PDB file of C-alpha atoms in Angstrom:
ATOM      1  CA  MET A   1      19.598   4.863 -19.964  1.00  0.00           C
ATOM      2  CA  GLY A   2      21.087   7.705 -17.556  1.00  0.00           C
ATOM      3  CA  PHE A   3      20.637  11.255 -18.439  1.00  0.00           C
ATOM      4  CA  ASP A   4      24.436  11.328 -19.640  1.00  0.00           C
ATOM      5  CA  GLU A   5      23.294   9.153 -22.430  1.00  0.00           C
ATOM      6  CA  LEU A   6      20.524  11.427 -23.635  1.00  0.00           C
ATOM      7  CA  GLU A   7      20.791  13.095 -26.937  1.00  0.00           C
ATOM      8  CA  SER A   8      18.987  16.534 -27.539  1.00  0.00           C
ATOM      9  CA  GLU A   9      17.162  14.508 -30.303  1.00  0.00           C
ATOM     10  CA  ASP A  10      15.905  11.777 -28.155  1.00  0.00           C
ATOM     11  CA  ILE A  11      14.344  14.582 -25.955  1.00  0.00           C
ATOM     12  CA  GLU A  12      12.668  16.354 -28.902  1.00  0.00           C
ATOM     13  CA  ASP A  13      11.363  12.708 -30.216  1.00  0.00           C
ATOM     14  CA  ILE A  14       9.597  12.397 -27.228  1.00  0.00           C
ATOM     15  CA  LEU A  15       8.232  15.979 -26.883  1.00  0.00           C
ATOM     16  CA  ALA A  16       7.207  15.636 -29.981  1.00  0.00           C
ATOM     17  CA  SER A  17       5.270  12.350 -29.480  1.00  0.00           C
ATOM     18  CA  HIS A  18       3.231  14.026 -26.796  1.00  0.00           C
ATOM     19  CA  THR A  19       1.669  16.411 -29.095  1.00  0.00           C
ATOM     20  CA  GLU A  20       0.251  13.687 -31.463  1.00  0.00           C
ATOM     21  CA  GLU A  21      -3.383  12.686 -31.006  1.00  0.00           C
ATOM     22  CA  LEU A  22      -3.962   9.401 -29.412  1.00  0.00           C
ATOM     23  CA  THR A  23      -5.693   6.791 -31.838  1.00  0.00           C
ATOM     24  CA  ASN A  24      -8.724   4.752 -30.785  1.00  0.00           C
ATOM     25  CA  GLU A  25      -6.411   1.869 -29.952  1.00  0.00           C
ATOM     26  CA  ASP A  26      -4.137   3.935 -27.640  1.00  0.00           C
ATOM     27  CA  LEU A  27      -7.213   5.433 -25.763  1.00  0.00           C
ATOM     28  CA  GLN A  28      -8.616   1.779 -25.303  1.00  0.00           C
ATOM     29  CA  LEU A  29      -5.210   0.492 -24.038  1.00  0.00           C
ATOM     30  CA  LEU A  30      -5.277   3.543 -21.643  1.00  0.00           C
ATOM     31  CA  THR A  31      -8.559   2.613 -20.500  1.00  0.00           C
ATOM     32  CA  GLU A  32      -7.917  -1.163 -19.859  1.00  0.00           C
ATOM     33  CA  HIS A  33      -4.373  -0.228 -17.959  1.00  0.00           C
ATOM     34  CA  SER A  34      -6.262   2.399 -15.956  1.00  0.00           C
ATOM     35  CA  THR A  35      -9.197  -0.279 -15.041  1.00  0.00           C
ATOM     36  CA  LEU A  36      -6.609  -2.850 -14.077  1.00  0.00           C
ATOM     37  CA  ALA A  37      -4.868  -0.339 -11.844  1.00  0.00           C
ATOM     38  CA  ASP A  38      -8.062   0.309 -10.086  1.00  0.00           C
ATOM     39  CA  ASP A  39      -8.582  -3.095  -9.784  1.00  0.00           C
ATOM     40  CA  ASP A  40      -5.108  -3.760  -8.057  1.00  0.00           C
ATOM     41  CA  ASN A  41      -5.920  -0.993  -5.468  1.00  0.00           C
ATOM     42  CA  GLU A  42      -9.128  -2.368  -4.155  1.00  0.00           C
ATOM     43  CA  VAL A  43      -7.252  -5.851  -3.720  1.00  0.00           C
ATOM     44  CA  GLU A  44      -4.568  -4.503  -1.472  1.00  0.00           C
ATOM     45  CA  PRO A  45      -5.473  -3.610   1.858  1.00  0.00           C
ATOM     46  CA  GLN A  46      -4.400  -0.222   3.450  1.00  0.00           C
ATOM     47  CA  ARG A  47      -1.461  -0.667   5.387  1.00  0.00           C
ATOM     48  CA  THR A  48      -0.509   1.577   8.737  1.00  0.00           C
ATOM     49  CA  LEU A  49       2.755   2.351  10.166  1.00  0.00           C
ATOM     50  CA  THR A  50       2.117   2.278  13.976  1.00  0.00           C
ATOM     51  CA  SER A  51       4.365   3.779  16.631  1.00  0.00           C
ATOM     52  CA  LYS A  52       4.934   0.318  18.103  1.00  0.00           C
ATOM     53  CA  ARG A  53       6.408  -1.037  14.581  1.00  0.00           C
ATOM     54  CA  MET A  54       8.461   2.167  14.409  1.00  0.00           C
ATOM     55  CA  ALA A  55      10.075   1.653  17.832  1.00  0.00           C
ATOM     56  CA  GLU A  56      10.759  -2.137  16.696  1.00  0.00           C
ATOM     57  CA  SER A  57      12.045  -1.171  13.496  1.00  0.00           C
ATOM     58  CA  PHE A  58      14.352   1.754  15.111  1.00  0.00           C
ATOM     59  CA  ASN A  59      15.330  -0.768  17.692  1.00  0.00           C
ATOM     60  CA  MET A  60      16.709  -3.105  14.723  1.00  0.00           C
ATOM     61  CA  PHE A  61      18.683  -0.342  13.327  1.00  0.00           C
ATOM     62  CA  GLN A  62      20.201   0.354  16.491  1.00  0.00           C
ATOM     63  CA  GLN A  63      21.303  -3.204  16.843  1.00  0.00           C
ATOM     64  CA  ALA A  64      22.486  -3.347  13.396  1.00  0.00           C
ATOM     65  CA  MET A  65      24.753   0.036  13.767  1.00  0.00           C
ATOM     66  CA  GLN A  66      26.093  -1.464  16.775  1.00  0.00           C
ATOM     67  CA  ILE A  67      27.270  -4.604  14.895  1.00  0.00           C
ATOM     68  CA  LEU A  68      28.979  -2.582  12.549  1.00  0.00           C
ATOM     69  CA  ILE A  69      30.781  -0.600  15.050  1.00  0.00           C
ATOM     70  CA  ASP A  70      31.789  -3.298  16.922  1.00  0.00           C
ATOM     71  CA  ASP A  71      33.185  -5.257  13.978  1.00  0.00           C
ATOM     72  CA  ASP A  72      34.819  -1.935  12.515  1.00  0.00           C
ATOM     73  CA  GLN A  73      38.451  -2.591  12.145  1.00  0.00           C
ATOM     74  CA  THR A  74      39.484   0.921  11.212  1.00  0.00           C
TER      75      THR A  74
END
């Protein structure tokens, strides 16, 4: 759903839903989801982008651009 398809009624419904109190079940689901998200973060190793890796990617961009320039028929 894009912004063009939004009705003012839809926006009012969303805003009204945030003023309602959460039930115990809602809180329990949020807690479970939060715990699962924390577990996911621990499993993934931290990735870093080194300058060497950046140089490699920029070189690949240059090669790709050259291919497009060479094949441009305009």
